[in-house]
Amino acid sequence: MHSVLWRLLRYARPHFGVLLLAFVGMAAVGLTTGAYAYLTGPALRFLLSGGEEGFASAQRVPWLADLPREAALWGFPLVMVIVGAAKGVGYLAQFYFMGLFAQRVVKDLRRDLFQRLTALSPAQLARERMGDLLSRFSSDVSAVEAAAMYTVGSYLRDTLQVIILAGVALAMSPMLGGLMLLVIPLAALPASKLTRKVLKRTREGQTQLGNLAGQLHEGLGGLRTIQAFNGQAAELARFSAFAQAHEKAVVSAAWARGAVPGLMEVLAAAALAGALAYAASARLMEPEALLSLLTAVILVYQPVKDLGRVTQFAVQAGAAGERLFALLDMKHPVEDAPDAVPAPTLSRSIQFEGVRFAYGDRPALDGLTLELKAGQVTALVGGSGGGKSTVTSLLLRFERPQKGQLLLDGVDADRYTATSVRAQFALVTQEPLLFHGTVLDNLRYAKPDATREEVEAAAKVAHADGFIRALPEGYDTRIGERGVALSGGQRQRLCIARAVLAQAPVLVLDEATSSLDPESEREVQAALAAVLPGRTALVIAHRLSTVVNADVLNVMEAGRVVESGSHAELLQRGGRYAALWRMQTEGSSERGAA
């Protein structure tokens, strides 16, 4: 845990100036607390005695020793007010600057988390539960925030208070003060054991909270399926099991957390009682000195208990930090080589030479050899699991070939930076992904500096300009998260327009029409018919009717190309493509007749 906390503390370094201002406030709180303890005995004698004894008591305060009688009598209460005001200002400064410090720390942490997540490959994210990732962004980061807000400040402030108050107690009576302060190291060993238990249970609780969030995300995302199969009871049982495990871990941690201040209370009471009995019987001190001593010791126990309490925040932050750094330490499978250079604009071809790739122990590509020539539309067809989408993942550097080479104009793609390789492609996927914002915002995502005229020209090429202008505010219409305000065909045409606007050398269509209804598919096919001629494109399709005009069709099975040629050539051969064509066209005829 200590290594995790040290890593978290690195986020504090850029904000040391803010922490220093908070420390000034903490110092004011610590010093004024010590002053309160020192002044308590003289103040009580001043209050009860008045007259000459009160004046003598007031003069024991260094600040008032040289003042005349009347000034001392009025100055003593004024000193108490000034001390209280200084302590209030110290608290204000401490909490304001510690809050500012905590927010800046978690802002940097959240930024790094988001940056890491957006740098991972889709396959890596697919292996994680989305709810658990969201839990790390929310509850785990909140645990770090609480530690930054309270733990760092409390360690500095309370440690300073303990030192000052212990100094006051020992100054009043080294023997009695030392005996009463002995309780602090005596409580350290059992407190340490309890803290280890808190850490263990907190880790379990954070993990179960991630499971709860994951279950909630799955339940909301699959609501139609759950209700269609009457699966509410089964989902509730799973959710309840995670909730029960979370409750067990949290309650166990709470018990151990509460035992630490409880232990301090018992030991402190025993120490105070013993010291009082001894001091009363031996008459070792003047009453006001004894009162100042007792006040200092009583006040010192509170920051000690606070240190034990805020240590639990540090424990929670440590457990949360482990989960956060597990995410931050994930590496993208395609990291740039130290000598990688930007890729030049693709001009001739893309080649896969003997490429092998597997997801775990499941092969996806088995010695794939494939060429995509510039200026041609190349199609990949075949059944599910043939490896077609893996080709896209390798092209866009989401993954790296495990064997073989991917060549861009004859040069290994590993020689180039991943971002420059991705810039060679404009991708349109099966699921049309749009962002919350306006139509214009979504189209400019591919080219942020595009002019309005460029955006509209791309929309016209993609047959999207007409329906965009029919929207309530045209290109400035907000379309909602994931484009919920539009039909499937409209969303896909916006994605095609975005790809056109990118002006990338290669257009990649990965099952771009497979999830559309017939009418939407016709709209998108019309858009593609206008977009594809003369472009270098890779079209991945399940329905063969969508790629009959491709220059080259490649039939993939079991991670290899088993047939290659034009539509007419492949039909004439009577091989696998011809069989797929008959199957799909006959199926379409039967559905039409029905």
CSV table of N, CA and C in Angstrom, one decimal, residues 51-52 89 225 227 244 428 445 476 516 571 577:
chain,number,residue,atom,x,y,z
A,51,GLY,N,-9.1,40.8,41.4
A,51,GLY,CA,-8.3,41.5,42.3
A,51,GLY,C,-6.8,41.3,42.0
A,52,GLU,N,-6.1,41.3,43.2
A,52,GLU,CA,-4.6,41.2,43.1
A,52,GLU,C,-4.2,39.9,42.5
A,89,VAL,N,-9.5,31.9,11.6
A,89,VAL,CA,-8.9,32.3,10.3
A,89,VAL,C,-8.0,31.1,9.8
A,225,THR,N,-34.0,-7.1,-23.1
A,225,THR,CA,-33.8,-8.6,-23.1
A,225,THR,C,-34.2,-9.2,-21.8
A,227,GLN,N,-36.5,-8.1,-19.7
A,227,GLN,CA,-37.9,-8.1,-19.5
A,227,GLN,C,-38.5,-9.1,-20.5
A,244,GLN,N,-24.8,-7.9,-0.9
A,244,GLN,CA,-24.6,-8.5,0.4
A,244,GLN,C,-23.0,-8.6,0.6
A,428,VAL,N,-16.0,3.8,-40.8
A,428,VAL,CA,-17.4,3.8,-40.6
A,428,VAL,C,-17.8,2.4,-40.1
A,445,TYR,N,-15.9,16.4,-36.1
A,445,TYR,CA,-15.0,15.6,-35.3
A,445,TYR,C,-13.9,15.0,-36.1
A,476,ASP,N,-27.2,23.0,-36.9
A,476,ASP,CA,-27.0,23.4,-35.5
A,476,ASP,C,-27.9,22.6,-34.6
A,516,LEU,N,-29.1,-2.3,-40.5
A,516,LEU,CA,-30.1,-1.3,-40.9
A,516,LEU,C,-31.3,-2.1,-41.5
A,571,LEU,N,-18.6,-15.9,-59.3
A,571,LEU,CA,-19.8,-16.6,-59.7
A,571,LEU,C,-19.4,-17.7,-60.7
A,577,TYR,N,-17.8,-18.5,-52.9
A,577,TYR,CA,-18.6,-17.3,-53.1
A,577,TYR,C,-19.9,-17.5,-53.8
